PDB file of C-alpha atoms in Angstrom:
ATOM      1  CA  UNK A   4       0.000   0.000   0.000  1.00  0.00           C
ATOM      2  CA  UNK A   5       0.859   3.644  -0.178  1.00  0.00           C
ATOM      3  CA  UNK A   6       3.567   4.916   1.737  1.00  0.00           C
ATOM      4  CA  UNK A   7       3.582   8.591   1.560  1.00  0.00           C
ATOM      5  CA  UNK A   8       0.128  10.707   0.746  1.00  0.00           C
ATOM      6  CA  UNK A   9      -0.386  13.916  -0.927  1.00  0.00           C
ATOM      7  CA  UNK A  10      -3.578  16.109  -0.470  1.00  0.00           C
ATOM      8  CA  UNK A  11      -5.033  17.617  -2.299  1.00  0.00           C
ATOM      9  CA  UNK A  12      -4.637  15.098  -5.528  1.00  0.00           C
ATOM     10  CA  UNK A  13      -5.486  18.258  -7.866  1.00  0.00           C
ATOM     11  CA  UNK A  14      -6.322  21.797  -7.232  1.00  0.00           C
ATOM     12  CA  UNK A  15      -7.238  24.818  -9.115  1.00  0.00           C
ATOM     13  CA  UNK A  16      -6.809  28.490  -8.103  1.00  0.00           C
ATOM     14  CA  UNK A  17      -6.985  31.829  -9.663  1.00  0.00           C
ATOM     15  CA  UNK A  18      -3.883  33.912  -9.840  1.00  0.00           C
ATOM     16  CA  UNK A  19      -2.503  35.437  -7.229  1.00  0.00           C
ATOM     17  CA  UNK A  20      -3.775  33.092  -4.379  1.00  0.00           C
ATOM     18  CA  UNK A  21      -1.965  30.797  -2.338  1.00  0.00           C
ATOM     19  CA  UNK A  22      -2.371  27.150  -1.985  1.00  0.00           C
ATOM     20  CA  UNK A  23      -1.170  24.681   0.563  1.00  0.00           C
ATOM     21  CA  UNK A  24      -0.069  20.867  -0.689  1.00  0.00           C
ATOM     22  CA  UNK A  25       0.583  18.587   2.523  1.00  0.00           C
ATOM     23  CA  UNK A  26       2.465  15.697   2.064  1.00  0.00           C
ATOM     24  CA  UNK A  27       2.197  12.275   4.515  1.00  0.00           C
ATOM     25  CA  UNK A  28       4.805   9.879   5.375  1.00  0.00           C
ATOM     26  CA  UNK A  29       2.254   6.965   6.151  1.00  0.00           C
ATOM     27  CA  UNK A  30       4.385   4.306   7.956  1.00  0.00           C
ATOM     28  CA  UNK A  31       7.425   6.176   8.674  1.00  0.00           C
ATOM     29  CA  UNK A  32       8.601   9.022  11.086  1.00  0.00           C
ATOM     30  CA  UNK A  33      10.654  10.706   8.181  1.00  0.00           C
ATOM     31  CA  UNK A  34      12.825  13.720   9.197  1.00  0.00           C
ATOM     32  CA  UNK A  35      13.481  14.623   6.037  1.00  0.00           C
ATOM     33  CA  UNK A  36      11.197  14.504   2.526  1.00  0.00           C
ATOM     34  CA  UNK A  37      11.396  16.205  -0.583  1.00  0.00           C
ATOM     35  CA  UNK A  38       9.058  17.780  -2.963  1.00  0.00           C
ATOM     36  CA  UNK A  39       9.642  18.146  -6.704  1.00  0.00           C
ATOM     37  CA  UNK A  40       8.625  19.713  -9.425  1.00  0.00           C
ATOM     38  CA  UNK A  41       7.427  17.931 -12.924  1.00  0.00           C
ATOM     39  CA  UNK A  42       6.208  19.660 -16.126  1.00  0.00           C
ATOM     40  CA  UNK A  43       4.573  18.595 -18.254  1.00  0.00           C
ATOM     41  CA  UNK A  44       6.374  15.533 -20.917  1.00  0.00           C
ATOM     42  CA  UNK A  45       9.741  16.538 -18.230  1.00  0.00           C
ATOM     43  CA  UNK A  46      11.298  14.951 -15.321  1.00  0.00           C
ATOM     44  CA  UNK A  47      11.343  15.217 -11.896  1.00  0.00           C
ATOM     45  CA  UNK A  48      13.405  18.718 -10.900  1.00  0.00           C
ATOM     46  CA  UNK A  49      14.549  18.896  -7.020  1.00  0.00           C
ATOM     47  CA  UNK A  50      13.027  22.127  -5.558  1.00  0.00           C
ATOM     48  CA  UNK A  51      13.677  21.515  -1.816  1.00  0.00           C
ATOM     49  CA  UNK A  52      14.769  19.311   0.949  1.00  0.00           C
ATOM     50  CA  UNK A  53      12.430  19.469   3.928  1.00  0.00           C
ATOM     51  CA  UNK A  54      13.608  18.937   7.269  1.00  0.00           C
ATOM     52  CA  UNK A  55      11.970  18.070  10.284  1.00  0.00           C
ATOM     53  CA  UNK A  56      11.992  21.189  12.945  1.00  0.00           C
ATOM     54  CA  UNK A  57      14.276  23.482  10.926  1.00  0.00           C
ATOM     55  CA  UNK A  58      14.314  24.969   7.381  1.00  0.00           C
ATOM     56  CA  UNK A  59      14.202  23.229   4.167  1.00  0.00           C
ATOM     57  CA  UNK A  60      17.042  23.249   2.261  1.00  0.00           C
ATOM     58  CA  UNK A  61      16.130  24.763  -1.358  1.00  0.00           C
ATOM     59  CA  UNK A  62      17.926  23.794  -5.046  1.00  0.00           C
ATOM     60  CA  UNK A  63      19.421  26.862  -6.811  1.00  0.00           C
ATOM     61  CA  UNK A  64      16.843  28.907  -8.649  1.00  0.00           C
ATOM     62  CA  UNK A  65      13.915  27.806  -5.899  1.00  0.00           C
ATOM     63  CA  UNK A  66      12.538  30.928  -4.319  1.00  0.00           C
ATOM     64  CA  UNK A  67      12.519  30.261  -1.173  1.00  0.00           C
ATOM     65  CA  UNK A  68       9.516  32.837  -0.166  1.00  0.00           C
ATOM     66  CA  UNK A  69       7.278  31.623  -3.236  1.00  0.00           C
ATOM     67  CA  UNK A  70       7.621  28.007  -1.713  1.00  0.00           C
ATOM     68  CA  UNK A  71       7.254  27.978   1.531  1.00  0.00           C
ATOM     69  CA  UNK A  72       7.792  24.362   3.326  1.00  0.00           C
ATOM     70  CA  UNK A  73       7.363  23.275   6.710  1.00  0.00           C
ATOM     71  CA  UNK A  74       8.356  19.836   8.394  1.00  0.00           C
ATOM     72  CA  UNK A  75       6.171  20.400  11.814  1.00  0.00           C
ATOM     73  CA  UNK A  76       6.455  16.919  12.371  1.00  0.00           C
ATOM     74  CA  UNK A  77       7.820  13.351  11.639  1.00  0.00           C
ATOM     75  CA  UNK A  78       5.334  12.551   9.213  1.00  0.00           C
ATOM     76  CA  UNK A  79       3.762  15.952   7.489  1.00  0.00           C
ATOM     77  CA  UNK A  80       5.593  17.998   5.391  1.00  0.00           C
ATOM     78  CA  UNK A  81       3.674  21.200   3.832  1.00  0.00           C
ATOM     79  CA  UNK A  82       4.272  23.164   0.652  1.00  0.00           C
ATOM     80  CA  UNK A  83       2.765  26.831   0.093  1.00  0.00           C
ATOM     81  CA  UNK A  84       3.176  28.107  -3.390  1.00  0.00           C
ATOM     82  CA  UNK A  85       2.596  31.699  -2.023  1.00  0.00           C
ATOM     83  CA  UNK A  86       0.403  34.211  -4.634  1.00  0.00           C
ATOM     84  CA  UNK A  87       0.729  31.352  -7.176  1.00  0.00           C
ATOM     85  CA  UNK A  88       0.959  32.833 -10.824  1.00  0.00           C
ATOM     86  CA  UNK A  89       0.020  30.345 -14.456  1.00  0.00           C
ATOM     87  CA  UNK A  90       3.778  29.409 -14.579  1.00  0.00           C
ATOM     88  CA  UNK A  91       3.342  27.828 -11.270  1.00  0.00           C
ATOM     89  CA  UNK A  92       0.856  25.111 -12.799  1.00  0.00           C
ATOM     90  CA  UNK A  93       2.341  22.082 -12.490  1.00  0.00           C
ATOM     91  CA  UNK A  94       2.516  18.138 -11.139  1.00  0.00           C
ATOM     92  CA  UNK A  95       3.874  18.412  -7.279  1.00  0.00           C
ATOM     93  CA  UNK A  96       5.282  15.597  -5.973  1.00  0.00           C
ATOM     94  CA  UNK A  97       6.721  14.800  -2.713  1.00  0.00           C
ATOM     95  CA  UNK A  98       8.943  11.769  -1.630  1.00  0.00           C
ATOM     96  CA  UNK A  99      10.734  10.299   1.132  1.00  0.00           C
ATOM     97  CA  UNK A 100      13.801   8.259   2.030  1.00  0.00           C
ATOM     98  CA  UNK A 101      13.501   4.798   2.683  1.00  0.00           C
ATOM     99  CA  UNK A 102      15.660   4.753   6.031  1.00  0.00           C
ATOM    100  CA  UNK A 103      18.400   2.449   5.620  1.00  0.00           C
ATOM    101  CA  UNK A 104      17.619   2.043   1.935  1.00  0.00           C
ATOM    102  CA  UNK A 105      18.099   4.773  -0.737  1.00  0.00           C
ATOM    103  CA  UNK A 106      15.133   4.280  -1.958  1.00  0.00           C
ATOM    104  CA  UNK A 107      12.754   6.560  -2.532  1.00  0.00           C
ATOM    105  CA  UNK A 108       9.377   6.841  -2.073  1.00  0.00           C
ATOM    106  CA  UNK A 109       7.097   8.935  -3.838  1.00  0.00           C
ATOM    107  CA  UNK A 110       3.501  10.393  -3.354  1.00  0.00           C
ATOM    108  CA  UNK A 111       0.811  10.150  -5.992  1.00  0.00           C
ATOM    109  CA  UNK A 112       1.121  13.880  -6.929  1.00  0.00           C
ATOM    110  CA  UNK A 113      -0.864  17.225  -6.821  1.00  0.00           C
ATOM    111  CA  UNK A 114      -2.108  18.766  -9.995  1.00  0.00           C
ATOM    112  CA  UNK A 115      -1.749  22.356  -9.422  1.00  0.00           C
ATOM    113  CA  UNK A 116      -3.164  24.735 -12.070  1.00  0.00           C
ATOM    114  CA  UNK A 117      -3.418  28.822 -11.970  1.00  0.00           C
ATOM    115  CA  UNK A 118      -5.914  30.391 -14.021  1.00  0.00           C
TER     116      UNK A 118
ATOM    117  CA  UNK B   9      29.081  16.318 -11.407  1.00  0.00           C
ATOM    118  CA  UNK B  10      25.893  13.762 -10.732  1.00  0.00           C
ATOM    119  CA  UNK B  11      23.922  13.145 -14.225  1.00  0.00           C
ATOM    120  CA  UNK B  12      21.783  10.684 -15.913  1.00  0.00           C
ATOM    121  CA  UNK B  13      20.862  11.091 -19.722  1.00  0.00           C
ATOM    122  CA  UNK B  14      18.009   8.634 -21.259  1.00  0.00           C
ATOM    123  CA  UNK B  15      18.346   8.022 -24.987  1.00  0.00           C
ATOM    124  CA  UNK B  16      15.288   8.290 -26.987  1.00  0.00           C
ATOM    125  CA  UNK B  17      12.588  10.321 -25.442  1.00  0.00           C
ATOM    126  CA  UNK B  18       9.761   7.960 -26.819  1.00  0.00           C
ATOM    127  CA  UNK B  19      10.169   4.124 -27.402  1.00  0.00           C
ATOM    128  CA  UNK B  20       7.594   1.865 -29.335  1.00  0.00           C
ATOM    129  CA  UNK B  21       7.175  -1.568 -29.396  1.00  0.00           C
ATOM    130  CA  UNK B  22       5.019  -4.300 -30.126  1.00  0.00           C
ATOM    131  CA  UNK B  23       3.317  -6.348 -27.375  1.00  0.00           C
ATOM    132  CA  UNK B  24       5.284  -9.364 -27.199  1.00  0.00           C
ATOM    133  CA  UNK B  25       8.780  -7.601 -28.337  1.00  0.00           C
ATOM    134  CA  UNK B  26      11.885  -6.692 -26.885  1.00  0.00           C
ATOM    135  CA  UNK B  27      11.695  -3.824 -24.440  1.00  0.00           C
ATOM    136  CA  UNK B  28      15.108  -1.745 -24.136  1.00  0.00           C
ATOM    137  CA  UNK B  29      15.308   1.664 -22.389  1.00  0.00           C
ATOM    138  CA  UNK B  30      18.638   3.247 -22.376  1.00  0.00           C
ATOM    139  CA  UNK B  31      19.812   5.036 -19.268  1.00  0.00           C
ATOM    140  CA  UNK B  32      23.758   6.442 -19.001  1.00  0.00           C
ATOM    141  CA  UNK B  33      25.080   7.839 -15.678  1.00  0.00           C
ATOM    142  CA  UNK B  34      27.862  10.155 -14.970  1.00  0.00           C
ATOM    143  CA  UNK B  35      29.300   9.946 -11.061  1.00  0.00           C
ATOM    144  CA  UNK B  36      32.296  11.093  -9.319  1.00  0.00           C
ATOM    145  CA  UNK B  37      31.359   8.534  -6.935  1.00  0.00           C
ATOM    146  CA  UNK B  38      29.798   4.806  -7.512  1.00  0.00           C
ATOM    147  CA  UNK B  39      26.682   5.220  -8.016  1.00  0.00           C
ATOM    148  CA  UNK B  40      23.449   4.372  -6.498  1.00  0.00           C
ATOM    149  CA  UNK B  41      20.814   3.382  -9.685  1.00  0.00           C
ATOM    150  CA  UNK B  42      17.286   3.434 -10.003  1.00  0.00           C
ATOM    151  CA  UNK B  43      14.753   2.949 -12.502  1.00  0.00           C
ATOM    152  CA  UNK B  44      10.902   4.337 -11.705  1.00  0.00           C
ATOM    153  CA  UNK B  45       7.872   3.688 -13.304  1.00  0.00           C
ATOM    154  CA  UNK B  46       5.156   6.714 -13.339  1.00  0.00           C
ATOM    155  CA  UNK B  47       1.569   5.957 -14.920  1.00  0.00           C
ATOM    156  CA  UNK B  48      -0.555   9.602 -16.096  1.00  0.00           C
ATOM    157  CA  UNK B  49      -0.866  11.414 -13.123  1.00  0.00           C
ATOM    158  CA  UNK B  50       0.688   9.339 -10.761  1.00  0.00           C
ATOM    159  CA  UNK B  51       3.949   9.544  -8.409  1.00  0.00           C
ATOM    160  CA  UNK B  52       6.664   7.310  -9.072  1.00  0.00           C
ATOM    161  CA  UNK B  53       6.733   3.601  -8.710  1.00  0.00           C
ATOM    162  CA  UNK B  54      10.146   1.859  -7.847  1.00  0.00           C
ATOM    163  CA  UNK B  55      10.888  -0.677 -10.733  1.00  0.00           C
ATOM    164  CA  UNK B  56      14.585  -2.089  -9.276  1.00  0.00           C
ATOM    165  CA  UNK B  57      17.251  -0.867  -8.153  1.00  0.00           C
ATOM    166  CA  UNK B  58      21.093  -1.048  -7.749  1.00  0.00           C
ATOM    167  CA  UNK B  59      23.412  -0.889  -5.002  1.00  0.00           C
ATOM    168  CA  UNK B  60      26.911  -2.087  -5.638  1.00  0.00           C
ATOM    169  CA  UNK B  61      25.599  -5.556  -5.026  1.00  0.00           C
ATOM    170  CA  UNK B  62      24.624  -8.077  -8.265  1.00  0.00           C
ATOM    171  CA  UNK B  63      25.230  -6.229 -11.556  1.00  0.00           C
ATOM    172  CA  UNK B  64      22.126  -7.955 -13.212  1.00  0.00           C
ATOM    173  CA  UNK B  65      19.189  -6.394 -10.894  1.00  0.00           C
ATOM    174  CA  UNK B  66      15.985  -7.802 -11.392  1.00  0.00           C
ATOM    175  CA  UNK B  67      12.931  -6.225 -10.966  1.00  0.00           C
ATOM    176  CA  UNK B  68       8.934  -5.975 -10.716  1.00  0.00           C
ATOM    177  CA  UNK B  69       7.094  -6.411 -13.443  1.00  0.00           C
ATOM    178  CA  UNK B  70       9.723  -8.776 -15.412  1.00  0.00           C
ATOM    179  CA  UNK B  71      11.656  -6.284 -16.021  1.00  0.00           C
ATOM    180  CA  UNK B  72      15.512  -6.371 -15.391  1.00  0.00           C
ATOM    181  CA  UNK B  73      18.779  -3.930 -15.592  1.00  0.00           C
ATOM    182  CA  UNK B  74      22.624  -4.155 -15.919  1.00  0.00           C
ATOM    183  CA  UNK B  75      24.899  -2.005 -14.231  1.00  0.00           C
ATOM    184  CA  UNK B  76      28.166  -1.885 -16.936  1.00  0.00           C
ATOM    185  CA  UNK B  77      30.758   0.228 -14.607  1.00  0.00           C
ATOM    186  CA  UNK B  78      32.523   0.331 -18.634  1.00  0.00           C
ATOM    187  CA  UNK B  79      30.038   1.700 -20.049  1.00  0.00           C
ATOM    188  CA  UNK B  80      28.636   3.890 -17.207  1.00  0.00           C
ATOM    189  CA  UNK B  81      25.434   2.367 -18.544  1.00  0.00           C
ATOM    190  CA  UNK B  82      21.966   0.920 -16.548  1.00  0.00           C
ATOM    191  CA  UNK B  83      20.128   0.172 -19.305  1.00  0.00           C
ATOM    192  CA  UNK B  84      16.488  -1.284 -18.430  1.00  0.00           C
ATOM    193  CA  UNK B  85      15.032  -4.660 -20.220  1.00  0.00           C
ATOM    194  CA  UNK B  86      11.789  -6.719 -19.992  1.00  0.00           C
ATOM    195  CA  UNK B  87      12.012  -9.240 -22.445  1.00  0.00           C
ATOM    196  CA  UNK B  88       7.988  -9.300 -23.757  1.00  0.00           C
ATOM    197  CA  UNK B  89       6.516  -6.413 -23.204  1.00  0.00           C
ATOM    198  CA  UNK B  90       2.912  -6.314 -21.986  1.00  0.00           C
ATOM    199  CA  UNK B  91       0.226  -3.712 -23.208  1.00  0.00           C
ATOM    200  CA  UNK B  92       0.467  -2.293 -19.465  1.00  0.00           C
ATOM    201  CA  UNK B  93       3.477  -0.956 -19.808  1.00  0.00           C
ATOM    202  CA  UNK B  94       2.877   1.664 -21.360  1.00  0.00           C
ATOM    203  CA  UNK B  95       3.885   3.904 -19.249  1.00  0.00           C
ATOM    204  CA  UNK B  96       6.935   6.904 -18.653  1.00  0.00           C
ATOM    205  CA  UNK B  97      10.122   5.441 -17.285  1.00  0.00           C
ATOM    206  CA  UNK B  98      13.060   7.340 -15.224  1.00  0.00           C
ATOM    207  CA  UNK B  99      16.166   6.350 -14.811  1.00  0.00           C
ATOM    208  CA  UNK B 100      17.995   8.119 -11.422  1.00  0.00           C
ATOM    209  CA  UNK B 101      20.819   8.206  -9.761  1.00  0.00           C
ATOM    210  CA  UNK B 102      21.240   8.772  -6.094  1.00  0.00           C
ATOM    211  CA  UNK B 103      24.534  10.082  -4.853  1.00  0.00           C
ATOM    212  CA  UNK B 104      25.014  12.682  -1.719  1.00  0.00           C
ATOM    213  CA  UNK B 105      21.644  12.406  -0.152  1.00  0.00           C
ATOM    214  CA  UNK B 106      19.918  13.496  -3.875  1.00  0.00           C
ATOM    215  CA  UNK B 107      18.368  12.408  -6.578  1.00  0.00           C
ATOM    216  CA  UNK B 108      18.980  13.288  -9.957  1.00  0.00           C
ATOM    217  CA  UNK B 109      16.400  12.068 -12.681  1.00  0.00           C
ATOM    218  CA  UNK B 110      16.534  11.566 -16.368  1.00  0.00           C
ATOM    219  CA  UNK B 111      14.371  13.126 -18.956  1.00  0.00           C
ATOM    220  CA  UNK B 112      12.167  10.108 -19.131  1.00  0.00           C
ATOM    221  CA  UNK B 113      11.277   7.941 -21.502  1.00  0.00           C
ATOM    222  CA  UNK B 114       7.504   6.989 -22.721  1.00  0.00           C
ATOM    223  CA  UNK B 115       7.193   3.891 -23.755  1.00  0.00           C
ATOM    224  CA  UNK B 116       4.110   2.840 -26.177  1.00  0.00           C
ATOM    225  CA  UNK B 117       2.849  -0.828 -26.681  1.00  0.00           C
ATOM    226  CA  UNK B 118       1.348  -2.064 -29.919  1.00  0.00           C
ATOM    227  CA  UNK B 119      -1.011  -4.645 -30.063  1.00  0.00           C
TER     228      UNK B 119
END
């Protein structure tokens, strides 16, 4: 079954807005996760490393104050794409290490579109 | 510098055939590989993966990969390929507590 949960699945917000994408480590006390970017017929792109009870660690080119994470605790991770513009549409997805394994694994994405 | 190129951005086959997805790493370190499987708007589903252990990793699905040190190479196989899996495919390489993804590549059955 599914490790890690994403809510919501899909979302759709008019520009300027901000929306919140919370991401679930199911069986797992995770201190850190990641969320990534994907669009559309591209691959995954690394926008941040979240870490429990201090700040995420964010890829060069993120803006840090557009996406805002938080790691509150062990298992929920939250990303806030602050006043969210039509270039911000795109498939979230979050993920988390598989403890002693390097595996990852992955949410089943949020569709985020901006009109 | 961490990379991992995928060769052909679509691959087509006919149910039944030969299923080869090409997947080339670049590492200053050895590597950590991984192919994923992602269906349309879904996360990513762990096919196999490699971790200095066996060369020849085999996976779900049928589907199997070599890890060629040579030829920096972890090319993915499945030797009949079933209409369900169609599907994208990345190739990724985990080194220094990241991941680093290919460009995917979608993979169309024929009946």
């Amino acid at each position: 079954g599914a490790v890690v949960s994403q809510h919501p699945s899909w979302v759709i917000c008019k520009s300027g807005t901000s929306v919140k994408i919370e991401c679930r480590s199911l069986d797992f006390q995770a201190t850190t996760m990641f969320w990534y970017r994907q669009f559309p017929k591209q691959s995954l792109m690394l926008m941040a490393t979240s870490n429990e009870g201090s700040k995420a660690t964010y890829e060069q080119g993120v803006e840090k104050d557009k996406f805002l994470i938080n790691h509150a605790s062990l298992t929920l991770s939250t990303l806030t794409v602050t006043s969210a513009h039509p270039e911000d549409s795109s498939f979230y997805i979050c993920s988390r290490s598989g403890g002693l394994s390097n595996e990852q694994f992955f949410g089943p994405g949020t569709r985020l579109t901006v009109l | 510098a961490q990379s991992v190129t995928q060769l052909g951005s679509h691959v087509s086959v006919s149910e039944g055939a030969l299923v080869l997805l090409r997947c080339n790493y670049s590492s200053s370190v050895p590597p950590y590989l991984f192919w994923y499987v992602q269906y349309p708007n879904q996360g990513l589903q762990l096919l196999l993966k490699y971790t200095s252990a066996a060369t020849l990793v085999k996976g779900i699905n049928g589907f199997e990969a070599e890890f060629k040190k040579s030829e920096t190479s972890f090319h993915l196989t499945k030797p009949s390929a079933h209409m369900s899996d169609a599907a994208e495919y990345f190739c990724a390489l985990y080194n220094f507590n990241k991941f680093y993804f290919g460009s995917g590549t979608k993979l169309n059955v024929k009946p």
